[in-house]
PDB file of C-alpha atoms and ligand atoms in Angstrom:
ATOM      1  CA  UNK V   1       0.430   6.083 -31.789  1.00 67.00           C
ATOM      2  CA  UNK V   2       0.172   3.095 -29.951  1.00 92.00           C
ATOM      3  CA  UNK V   3       1.593   3.872 -26.525  1.00 97.00           C
ATOM      4  CA  UNK V   4       2.175   0.026 -25.503  1.00 98.00           C
ATOM      5  CA  UNK V   5       4.850  -0.128 -27.896  1.00 98.00           C
ATOM      6  CA  UNK V   6       6.098   3.138 -26.274  1.00 98.00           C
ATOM      7  CA  UNK V   7       7.080   1.203 -23.068  1.00 98.00           C
ATOM      8  CA  UNK V   8      10.508   0.293 -22.072  1.00 98.00           C
ATOM      9  CA  UNK V   9       9.706  -3.544 -20.887  1.00 98.00           C
ATOM     10  CA  UNK V  10      13.310  -3.753 -19.592  1.00 98.00           C
ATOM     11  CA  UNK V  11      12.511  -0.938 -16.989  1.00 98.00           C
ATOM     12  CA  UNK V  12       9.150  -1.779 -16.047  1.00 98.00           C
ATOM     13  CA  UNK V  13       8.161  -1.170 -12.360  1.00 98.00           C
ATOM     14  CA  UNK V  14       7.807  -4.864 -10.659  1.00 98.00           C
ATOM     15  CA  UNK V  15       5.107  -3.267  -8.608  1.00 99.00           C
ATOM     16  CA  UNK V  16       2.186  -1.195  -9.387  1.00 99.00           C
ATOM     17  CA  UNK V  17      -0.324  -0.085  -6.822  1.00 99.00           C
ATOM     18  CA  UNK V  18      -3.431   1.552  -7.642  1.00 99.00           C
ATOM     19  CA  UNK V  19      -5.912   3.594  -5.341  1.00 99.00           C
ATOM     20  CA  UNK V  20      -9.518   2.924  -7.414  1.00 98.00           C
ATOM     21  CA  UNK V  21     -11.365   5.945  -6.557  1.00 99.00           C
ATOM     22  CA  UNK V  22     -14.455   7.724  -8.437  1.00 98.00           C
ATOM     23  CA  UNK V  23     -16.747   5.129  -8.676  1.00 98.00           C
ATOM     24  CA  UNK V  24     -19.182   6.962  -7.091  1.00 98.00           C
ATOM     25  CA  UNK V  25     -18.403  10.281  -8.755  1.00 98.00           C
ATOM     26  CA  UNK V  26     -18.826   8.540 -12.312  1.00 99.00           C
ATOM     27  CA  UNK V  27     -22.203   6.933 -11.349  1.00 98.00           C
ATOM     28  CA  UNK V  28     -23.370  10.302 -10.308  1.00 98.00           C
ATOM     29  CA  UNK V  29     -22.500  12.066 -13.629  1.00 98.00           C
ATOM     30  CA  UNK V  30     -24.289   9.523 -15.169  1.00 98.00           C
ATOM     31  CA  UNK V  31     -27.657   9.853 -12.998  1.00 98.00           C
ATOM     32  CA  UNK V  32     -27.189   6.733 -11.606  1.00 98.00           C
ATOM     33  CA  UNK V  33     -26.566   4.878  -7.834  1.00 98.00           C
ATOM     34  CA  UNK V  34     -23.268   4.719  -6.454  1.00 98.00           C
ATOM     35  CA  UNK V  35     -23.302   0.986  -6.651  1.00 98.00           C
ATOM     36  CA  UNK V  36     -23.603   1.205 -10.206  1.00 98.00           C
ATOM     37  CA  UNK V  37     -20.221   2.976 -10.374  1.00 98.00           C
ATOM     38  CA  UNK V  38     -18.879  -0.005  -8.316  1.00 98.00           C
ATOM     39  CA  UNK V  39     -20.234  -2.428 -11.031  1.00 98.00           C
ATOM     40  CA  UNK V  40     -18.779  -0.603 -13.553  1.00 98.00           C
ATOM     41  CA  UNK V  41     -15.560  -0.495 -11.964  1.00 98.00           C
ATOM     42  CA  UNK V  42     -15.074  -4.305 -12.340  1.00 98.00           C
ATOM     43  CA  UNK V  43     -13.964  -3.797 -15.912  1.00 98.00           C
ATOM     44  CA  UNK V  44     -11.508  -1.446 -15.103  1.00 98.00           C
ATOM     45  CA  UNK V  45     -10.076  -3.982 -12.673  1.00 98.00           C
ATOM     46  CA  UNK V  46     -10.378  -6.541 -15.524  1.00 96.00           C
ATOM     47  CA  UNK V  47      -8.412  -4.272 -18.023  1.00 97.00           C
ATOM     48  CA  UNK V  48      -5.637  -3.248 -15.519  1.00 98.00           C
ATOM     49  CA  UNK V  49      -4.959  -6.772 -14.562  1.00 97.00           C
ATOM     50  CA  UNK V  50      -4.748  -8.241 -17.944  1.00 96.00           C
ATOM     51  CA  UNK V  51      -2.863  -5.146 -19.163  1.00 97.00           C
ATOM     52  CA  UNK V  52      -0.101  -5.459 -16.283  1.00 98.00           C
ATOM     53  CA  UNK V  53      -0.172  -8.918 -17.074  1.00 97.00           C
ATOM     54  CA  UNK V  54       0.615  -9.149 -20.405  1.00 97.00           C
ATOM     55  CA  UNK V  55       3.167  -6.488 -19.817  1.00 98.00           C
ATOM     56  CA  UNK V  56       4.885  -8.533 -17.294  1.00 98.00           C
ATOM     57  CA  UNK V  57       4.708  -6.569 -14.252  1.00 98.00           C
ATOM     58  CA  UNK V  58       5.066  -9.019 -11.354  1.00 98.00           C
ATOM     59  CA  UNK V  59       2.733  -7.355  -8.846  1.00 99.00           C
ATOM     60  CA  UNK V  60      -0.275  -5.355  -9.022  1.00 98.00           C
ATOM     61  CA  UNK V  61      -2.032  -4.182  -5.879  1.00 98.00           C
ATOM     62  CA  UNK V  62      -5.419  -2.750  -6.011  1.00 98.00           C
ATOM     63  CA  UNK V  63      -7.012  -1.060  -3.131  1.00 98.00           C
ATOM     64  CA  UNK V  64     -10.525  -2.294  -3.057  1.00 98.00           C
ATOM     65  CA  UNK V  65     -12.110  -1.503   0.477  1.00 98.00           C
ATOM     66  CA  UNK V  66     -10.478   0.385   3.294  1.00 98.00           C
ATOM     67  CA  UNK V  67     -11.029   0.059   7.011  1.00 98.00           C
ATOM     68  CA  UNK V  68     -12.604   3.531   6.768  1.00 98.00           C
ATOM     69  CA  UNK V  69     -14.916   2.406   4.064  1.00 98.00           C
ATOM     70  CA  UNK V  70     -17.061   0.754   6.975  1.00 98.00           C
ATOM     71  CA  UNK V  71     -18.281   4.034   7.980  1.00 98.00           C
ATOM     72  CA  UNK V  72     -20.229   4.397   4.605  1.00 98.00           C
ATOM     73  CA  UNK V  73     -23.944   3.882   4.558  1.00 98.00           C
ATOM     74  CA  UNK V  74     -24.846   0.406   5.202  1.00 98.00           C
ATOM     75  CA  UNK V  75     -26.576  -0.228   1.818  1.00 98.00           C
ATOM     76  CA  UNK V  76     -23.265   0.815  -0.028  1.00 98.00           C
ATOM     77  CA  UNK V  77     -21.286  -1.475   2.369  1.00 98.00           C
ATOM     78  CA  UNK V  78     -23.250  -4.346   1.806  1.00 98.00           C
ATOM     79  CA  UNK V  79     -23.536  -3.998  -1.948  1.00 98.00           C
ATOM     80  CA  UNK V  80     -19.726  -3.735  -2.071  1.00 98.00           C
ATOM     81  CA  UNK V  81     -19.355  -6.894  -0.106  1.00 98.00           C
ATOM     82  CA  UNK V  82     -21.840  -8.605  -2.342  1.00 97.00           C
ATOM     83  CA  UNK V  83     -20.172  -7.226  -5.328  1.00 98.00           C
ATOM     84  CA  UNK V  84     -16.752  -8.752  -4.147  1.00 97.00           C
ATOM     85  CA  UNK V  85     -18.207 -12.337  -3.765  1.00 96.00           C
ATOM     86  CA  UNK V  86     -19.770 -12.208  -7.280  1.00 97.00           C
ATOM     87  CA  UNK V  87     -16.721 -10.682  -8.861  1.00 97.00           C
ATOM     88  CA  UNK V  88     -14.305 -13.287  -7.286  1.00 96.00           C
ATOM     89  CA  UNK V  89     -16.123 -15.934  -8.517  1.00 94.00           C
ATOM     90  CA  UNK V  90     -16.867 -14.588 -11.673  1.00 94.00           C
ATOM     91  CA  UNK V  91     -13.140 -13.764 -12.316  1.00 94.00           C
ATOM     92  CA  UNK V  92     -11.531 -16.785 -11.013  1.00 95.00           C
ATOM     93  CA  UNK V  93     -11.615 -18.312 -14.548  1.00 92.00           C
ATOM     94  CA  UNK V  94      -9.953 -15.015 -15.947  1.00 90.00           C
ATOM     95  CA  UNK V  95      -7.142 -15.540 -13.096  1.00 96.00           C
ATOM     96  CA  UNK V  96      -6.703 -18.871 -14.221  1.00 95.00           C
ATOM     97  CA  UNK V  97      -6.639 -18.517 -17.778  1.00 93.00           C
ATOM     98  CA  UNK V  98      -4.106 -15.920 -17.363  1.00 94.00           C
ATOM     99  CA  UNK V  99      -1.767 -17.842 -14.862  1.00 98.00           C
ATOM    100  CA  UNK V 100      -2.573 -14.967 -12.207  1.00 98.00           C
ATOM    101  CA  UNK V 101      -2.078 -15.786  -8.722  1.00 98.00           C
ATOM    102  CA  UNK V 102      -4.368 -13.988  -6.087  1.00 98.00           C
ATOM    103  CA  UNK V 103      -3.543 -12.760  -2.868  1.00 98.00           C
ATOM    104  CA  UNK V 104      -5.096 -10.545  -0.425  1.00 98.00           C
ATOM    105  CA  UNK V 105      -3.573  -7.635   2.440  1.00 98.00           C
ATOM    106  CA  UNK V 106      -5.682  -6.353   5.017  1.00 98.00           C
ATOM    107  CA  UNK V 107      -7.937  -7.444   7.974  1.00 98.00           C
ATOM    108  CA  UNK V 108      -9.737  -9.864   5.776  1.00 98.00           C
ATOM    109  CA  UNK V 109     -10.680 -12.527   8.795  1.00 98.00           C
ATOM    110  CA  UNK V 110     -13.168  -9.559   9.714  1.00 98.00           C
ATOM    111  CA  UNK V 111     -14.458  -9.533   6.190  1.00 98.00           C
ATOM    112  CA  UNK V 112     -18.118 -10.645   6.264  1.00 97.00           C
ATOM    113  CA  UNK V 113     -17.986 -14.664   6.573  1.00 97.00           C
ATOM    114  CA  UNK V 114     -18.902 -15.243   2.913  1.00 96.00           C
ATOM    115  CA  UNK V 115     -16.575 -12.665   1.383  1.00 97.00           C
ATOM    116  CA  UNK V 116     -13.727 -14.456   3.595  1.00 98.00           C
ATOM    117  CA  UNK V 117     -14.132 -17.586   2.667  1.00 97.00           C
ATOM    118  CA  UNK V 118     -14.910 -17.077  -1.239  1.00 96.00           C
ATOM    119  CA  UNK V 119     -11.431 -15.164  -0.989  1.00 97.00           C
ATOM    120  CA  UNK V 120      -9.623 -17.963   0.522  1.00 98.00           C
ATOM    121  CA  UNK V 121     -10.871 -20.406  -1.925  1.00 97.00           C
ATOM    122  CA  UNK V 122      -9.682 -18.072  -4.864  1.00 98.00           C
ATOM    123  CA  UNK V 123      -6.380 -17.600  -3.030  1.00 98.00           C
ATOM    124  CA  UNK V 124      -5.886 -21.165  -2.710  1.00 98.00           C
ATOM    125  CA  UNK V 125      -6.996 -22.205  -6.229  1.00 97.00           C
ATOM    126  CA  UNK V 126      -4.877 -19.564  -7.947  1.00 98.00           C
ATOM    127  CA  UNK V 127      -1.674 -20.143  -5.590  1.00 98.00           C
ATOM    128  CA  UNK V 128       0.942 -22.121  -8.032  1.00 98.00           C
ATOM    129  CA  UNK V 129       0.126 -19.276 -10.643  1.00 98.00           C
ATOM    130  CA  UNK V 130       3.402 -17.369 -11.809  1.00 98.00           C
ATOM    131  CA  UNK V 131       2.602 -14.867 -14.278  1.00 98.00           C
ATOM    132  CA  UNK V 132       1.639 -12.305 -11.925  1.00 98.00           C
ATOM    133  CA  UNK V 133       0.291 -11.571  -8.493  1.00 98.00           C
ATOM    134  CA  UNK V 134      -2.839  -9.764  -8.094  1.00 98.00           C
ATOM    135  CA  UNK V 135      -2.937  -8.418  -4.708  1.00 98.00           C
ATOM    136  CA  UNK V 136      -6.347  -7.229  -3.377  1.00 98.00           C
ATOM    137  CA  UNK V 137      -6.137  -4.564  -0.399  1.00 98.00           C
ATOM    138  CA  UNK V 138      -9.552  -5.561   1.442  1.00 98.00           C
ATOM    139  CA  UNK V 139     -10.300  -3.995   4.726  1.00 98.00           C
ATOM    140  CA  UNK V 140      -7.047  -2.485   4.520  1.00 98.00           C
ATOM    141  CA  UNK V 141      -5.332   0.330   6.300  1.00 98.00           C
ATOM    142  CA  UNK V 142      -1.674   1.078   6.477  1.00 98.00           C
ATOM    143  CA  UNK V 143      -1.840   2.385  10.047  1.00 98.00           C
ATOM    144  CA  UNK V 144      -3.787  -1.088  10.918  1.00 98.00           C
ATOM    145  CA  UNK V 145      -1.033  -3.024   9.082  1.00 98.00           C
ATOM    146  CA  UNK V 146       2.150  -0.925  10.969  1.00 98.00           C
ATOM    147  CA  UNK V 147       0.287  -1.223  14.401  1.00 98.00           C
ATOM    148  CA  UNK V 148      -0.116  -4.934  13.677  1.00 98.00           C
ATOM    149  CA  UNK V 149       3.616  -5.367  12.871  1.00 98.00           C
ATOM    150  CA  UNK V 150       4.583  -3.447  15.738  1.00 98.00           C
ATOM    151  CA  UNK V 151       2.430  -5.493  18.101  1.00 98.00           C
ATOM    152  CA  UNK V 152       3.999  -8.614  16.457  1.00 98.00           C
ATOM    153  CA  UNK V 153       7.475  -7.567  16.967  1.00 98.00           C
ATOM    154  CA  UNK V 154       6.995  -6.610  20.731  1.00 98.00           C
ATOM    155  CA  UNK V 155       5.337 -10.017  21.320  1.00 98.00           C
ATOM    156  CA  UNK V 156       8.471 -11.456  19.585  1.00 98.00           C
ATOM    157  CA  UNK V 157      10.626  -9.677  21.921  1.00 98.00           C
ATOM    158  CA  UNK V 158       9.011 -10.506  25.095  1.00 98.00           C
ATOM    159  CA  UNK V 159       8.894 -14.157  24.192  1.00 98.00           C
ATOM    160  CA  UNK V 160      12.861 -13.895  23.428  1.00 98.00           C
ATOM    161  CA  UNK V 161      12.507 -14.834  20.100  1.00 98.00           C
ATOM    162  CA  UNK V 162      14.021 -11.409  18.889  1.00 98.00           C
ATOM    163  CA  UNK V 163      16.810  -8.975  20.359  1.00 98.00           C
ATOM    164  CA  UNK V 164      15.797  -5.415  20.335  1.00 98.00           C
ATOM    165  CA  UNK V 165      18.928  -4.700  18.476  1.00 97.00           C
ATOM    166  CA  UNK V 166      18.313  -6.988  15.699  1.00 98.00           C
ATOM    167  CA  UNK V 167      14.866  -4.579  14.779  1.00 98.00           C
ATOM    168  CA  UNK V 168      16.033  -3.431  11.381  1.00 98.00           C
ATOM    169  CA  UNK V 169      13.941  -2.436   8.397  1.00 97.00           C
ATOM    170  CA  UNK V 170      13.667  -5.661   6.898  1.00 98.00           C
ATOM    171  CA  UNK V 171      12.607  -7.510  10.048  1.00 98.00           C
ATOM    172  CA  UNK V 172       9.752  -4.633  10.037  1.00 98.00           C
ATOM    173  CA  UNK V 173       9.041  -5.439   6.711  1.00 98.00           C
ATOM    174  CA  UNK V 174       8.797  -9.221   7.383  1.00 98.00           C
ATOM    175  CA  UNK V 175       6.002  -8.225   9.820  1.00 98.00           C
ATOM    176  CA  UNK V 176       3.830  -6.401   7.397  1.00 98.00           C
ATOM    177  CA  UNK V 177       0.903  -7.993   5.106  1.00 97.00           C
ATOM    178  CA  UNK V 178       3.202  -7.227   2.035  1.00 98.00           C
ATOM    179  CA  UNK V 179       5.948  -9.309   3.242  1.00 98.00           C
ATOM    180  CA  UNK V 180       8.203 -11.047   0.577  1.00 97.00           C
ATOM    181  CA  UNK V 181       6.775  -8.474  -2.233  1.00 98.00           C
ATOM    182  CA  UNK V 182       8.822  -5.730  -3.664  1.00 98.00           C
ATOM    183  CA  UNK V 183       7.993  -2.330  -2.846  1.00 98.00           C
ATOM    184  CA  UNK V 184       5.628  -0.697  -5.305  1.00 98.00           C
ATOM    185  CA  UNK V 185       7.650   1.415  -7.585  1.00 98.00           C
ATOM    186  CA  UNK V 186       4.625   3.172  -9.173  1.00 99.00           C
ATOM    187  CA  UNK V 187       1.452   4.294  -7.404  1.00 99.00           C
ATOM    188  CA  UNK V 188      -1.535   5.320  -9.360  1.00 99.00           C
ATOM    189  CA  UNK V 189      -4.658   7.097  -8.176  1.00 99.00           C
ATOM    190  CA  UNK V 190      -7.768   7.769 -10.290  1.00 99.00           C
ATOM    191  CA  UNK V 191     -10.550  10.523 -10.128  1.00 98.00           C
ATOM    192  CA  UNK V 192      -8.270  13.679  -9.412  1.00 98.00           C
ATOM    193  CA  UNK V 193      -7.907  13.083  -5.457  1.00 98.00           C
ATOM    194  CA  UNK V 194      -4.224  13.701  -4.503  1.00 98.00           C
ATOM    195  CA  UNK V 195      -4.206  12.037  -1.404  1.00 98.00           C
ATOM    196  CA  UNK V 196      -2.914   8.643   0.064  1.00 98.00           C
ATOM    197  CA  UNK V 197      -5.670   7.904   2.059  1.00 98.00           C
ATOM    198  CA  UNK V 198      -4.069   5.365   4.548  1.00 98.00           C
ATOM    199  CA  UNK V 199      -2.682   3.055   1.707  1.00 99.00           C
ATOM    200  CA  UNK V 200       0.607   1.169   1.873  1.00 98.00           C
ATOM    201  CA  UNK V 201       2.596   4.197   4.037  1.00 98.00           C
ATOM    202  CA  UNK V 202       5.663   1.883   4.866  1.00 98.00           C
ATOM    203  CA  UNK V 203       5.678   0.581   1.271  1.00 98.00           C
ATOM    204  CA  UNK V 204       5.393   3.663  -0.922  1.00 98.00           C
ATOM    205  CA  UNK V 205       8.285   5.472   0.908  1.00 98.00           C
ATOM    206  CA  UNK V 206      10.377   5.944  -2.607  1.00 98.00           C
ATOM    207  CA  UNK V 207       7.177   5.367  -4.864  1.00 98.00           C
ATOM    208  CA  UNK V 208       6.485   7.411  -7.871  1.00 98.00           C
ATOM    209  CA  UNK V 209       3.062   9.104  -7.389  1.00 98.00           C
ATOM    210  CA  UNK V 210       0.808   9.416 -10.463  1.00 99.00           C
ATOM    211  CA  UNK V 211      -2.695  10.971 -10.350  1.00 99.00           C
ATOM    212  CA  UNK V 212      -4.899  10.860 -12.877  1.00 98.00           C
ATOM    213  CA  UNK V 213      -8.612  12.537 -13.449  1.00 98.00           C
ATOM    214  CA  UNK V 214     -10.078   9.857 -15.173  1.00 98.00           C
ATOM    215  CA  UNK V 215     -12.592   7.818 -12.843  1.00 99.00           C
ATOM    216  CA  UNK V 216     -11.788   4.430 -11.965  1.00 99.00           C
ATOM    217  CA  UNK V 217     -14.705   2.998 -14.071  1.00 98.00           C
ATOM    218  CA  UNK V 218     -13.380   4.491 -17.407  1.00 98.00           C
ATOM    219  CA  UNK V 219      -9.626   3.435 -16.343  1.00 98.00           C
ATOM    220  CA  UNK V 220      -8.463   1.490 -19.607  1.00 98.00           C
ATOM    221  CA  UNK V 221      -5.072  -0.472 -20.539  1.00 98.00           C
ATOM    222  CA  UNK V 222      -4.405   2.795 -22.104  1.00 98.00           C
ATOM    223  CA  UNK V 223      -4.741   4.816 -19.012  1.00 98.00           C
ATOM    224  CA  UNK V 224      -1.910   2.315 -17.704  1.00 98.00           C
ATOM    225  CA  UNK V 225       0.490   2.286 -20.270  1.00 98.00           C
ATOM    226  CA  UNK V 226       0.355   6.212 -20.036  1.00 98.00           C
ATOM    227  CA  UNK V 227       0.831   5.748 -16.496  1.00 99.00           C
ATOM    228  CA  UNK V 228       3.700   3.586 -16.898  1.00 99.00           C
ATOM    229  CA  UNK V 229       5.301   5.762 -19.801  1.00 98.00           C
ATOM    230  CA  UNK V 230       5.273   8.765 -17.512  1.00 98.00           C
ATOM    231  CA  UNK V 231       6.778   6.573 -14.472  1.00 98.00           C
ATOM    232  CA  UNK V 232       9.603   5.798 -17.172  1.00 98.00           C
ATOM    233  CA  UNK V 233      10.462   9.567 -17.974  1.00 98.00           C
ATOM    234  CA  UNK V 234      11.468  10.249 -14.314  1.00 98.00           C
ATOM    235  CA  UNK V 235      14.594  10.351 -12.540  1.00 97.00           C
ATOM    236  CA  UNK V 236      14.588   7.984  -9.399  1.00 97.00           C
ATOM    237  CA  UNK V 237      17.482   9.385  -7.319  1.00 97.00           C
ATOM    238  CA  UNK V 238      16.944   7.681  -3.620  1.00 97.00           C
ATOM    239  CA  UNK V 239      18.381  10.713  -2.269  1.00 97.00           C
ATOM    240  CA  UNK V 240      21.669  10.923  -4.550  1.00 97.00           C
ATOM    241  CA  UNK V 241      22.092  13.183  -6.985  1.00 97.00           C
ATOM    242  CA  UNK V 242      21.240  13.330 -10.820  1.00 97.00           C
ATOM    243  CA  UNK V 243      25.294  12.630 -11.968  1.00 96.00           C
ATOM    244  CA  UNK V 244      25.463   9.891  -9.479  1.00 96.00           C
ATOM    245  CA  UNK V 245      22.083   8.183 -10.987  1.00 95.00           C
ATOM    246  CA  UNK V 246      22.799   8.725 -14.471  1.00 88.00           C
ATOM    247  CA  UNK V 247      24.628   5.782 -16.512  1.00 70.00           C
TER     248      UNK V 247
HETATM  249  C1  IPE P 301     -13.830   4.115  -4.852  1.00 86.00           C
HETATM  250  O1  IPE P 301     -14.738   5.018  -5.442  1.00 86.00           O
HETATM  251  C2  IPE P 301     -14.202   2.467  -4.339  1.00 86.00           C
HETATM  252  C3  IPE P 301     -14.405   2.579  -3.160  1.00 86.00           C
HETATM  253  C4  IPE P 301     -13.442   3.307  -2.000  1.00 86.00           C
HETATM  254  C5  IPE P 301     -14.984   1.264  -2.659  1.00 86.00           C
HETATM  255  P1  IPE P 301     -15.671   5.480  -4.521  1.00 86.00           P
HETATM  256  O2  IPE P 301     -16.698   4.990  -3.946  1.00 86.00           O
HETATM  257  O3  IPE P 301     -14.879   6.061  -3.489  1.00 86.00           O
HETATM  258  O4  IPE P 301     -16.041   6.893  -5.447  1.00 86.00           O
HETATM  259  P2  IPE P 301     -15.875   8.440  -4.937  1.00 86.00           P
HETATM  260  O5  IPE P 301     -14.910   8.635  -4.435  1.00 86.00           O
HETATM  261  O6  IPE P 301     -17.277   8.574  -3.939  1.00 86.00           O
HETATM  262  O7  IPE P 301     -16.418   9.019  -6.127  1.00 86.00           O
HETATM  263  C1  IPE P 302      -9.642   5.237  -1.056  1.00 86.00           C
HETATM  264  O1  IPE P 302     -10.677   5.742  -1.397  1.00 86.00           O
HETATM  265  C2  IPE P 302     -10.108   3.676  -0.511  1.00 86.00           C
HETATM  266  C3  IPE P 302     -10.298   2.909  -1.779  1.00 86.00           C
HETATM  267  C4  IPE P 302     -10.014   3.128  -3.013  1.00 86.00           C
HETATM  268  C5  IPE P 302     -10.591   1.460  -1.279  1.00 86.00           C
HETATM  269  P1  IPE P 302     -11.811   6.759  -0.668  1.00 86.00           P
HETATM  270  O2  IPE P 302     -12.771   7.205  -1.249  1.00 86.00           O
HETATM  271  O3  IPE P 302     -12.272   5.807   0.454  1.00 86.00           O
HETATM  272  O4  IPE P 302     -10.953   7.456   0.053  1.00 86.00           O
HETATM  273  P2  IPE P 302     -11.065   9.128   0.578  1.00 86.00           P
HETATM  274  O5  IPE P 302     -12.365   8.862   2.056  1.00 86.00           O
HETATM  275  O6  IPE P 302     -11.852  10.062  -0.532  1.00 86.00           O
HETATM  276  O7  IPE P 302      -9.805   9.742   1.345  1.00 86.00           O
HETATM  277 MG1   MG P 303     -13.649   7.976  -3.523  1.00 86.00          MG
END
């Protein structure tokens, strides 16, 4: 049965976020070094991006490197940064061919210079693309982002640009790196881990969480369709009761 045709396109999540996990374990399972898993994760990125764009998803956010990931062995961190540069360079054509805009969230200025430059260039070159926005979370952590927002809001209050009374949910959101994007409605994590690992803590307040045992390098279009179909079977109540949300 073709899963794609079962998806109700009128009820697609506008924003899907993915914690791409399990590269290392997948490599180990195949008797290879961890970096082999990261390299093979690139195909999953391509497939997921393509599938999301083909369906009409507006935003796809991929968690690619957390602030905590700096704590890994230097050889793995370096290999990941190199892979990032080569992948952005190589995939630029795919992004352009598919009319996909690239954006990034996280402390990207503190990435190695080469990565930062490559990233900015790709963001600039794709900025007018309109089909879908692919957001890479790089050197990202939600606590970093929230602290950053709080600090910027405090500075605005101090400089008399903002009243304390006017600090609302919306004002706070405008200071996050996801300002202007809809909140993710569906959050997928691969590899069987069922935790959030400091990802989008503010934005996923009402996201539907979907965990799959598939390791990221094995994730294909099919798996994205499964996640979306699962999402479409859920009743999202937002604090109300079933009878109120059923139409
Ligand atoms: C996810 O895979 C990729 C990154 C965190 C960069 P992992 O590298 O975490 O793989 P596992 O979890 O060790 O299998
Ligand atoms: C989360 O995966 C970060 C990314 C996918 C980039 P990790 O593998 O770093 O998460 P933990 O350490 O298992 O929670
Ligand atoms: Mg992991």
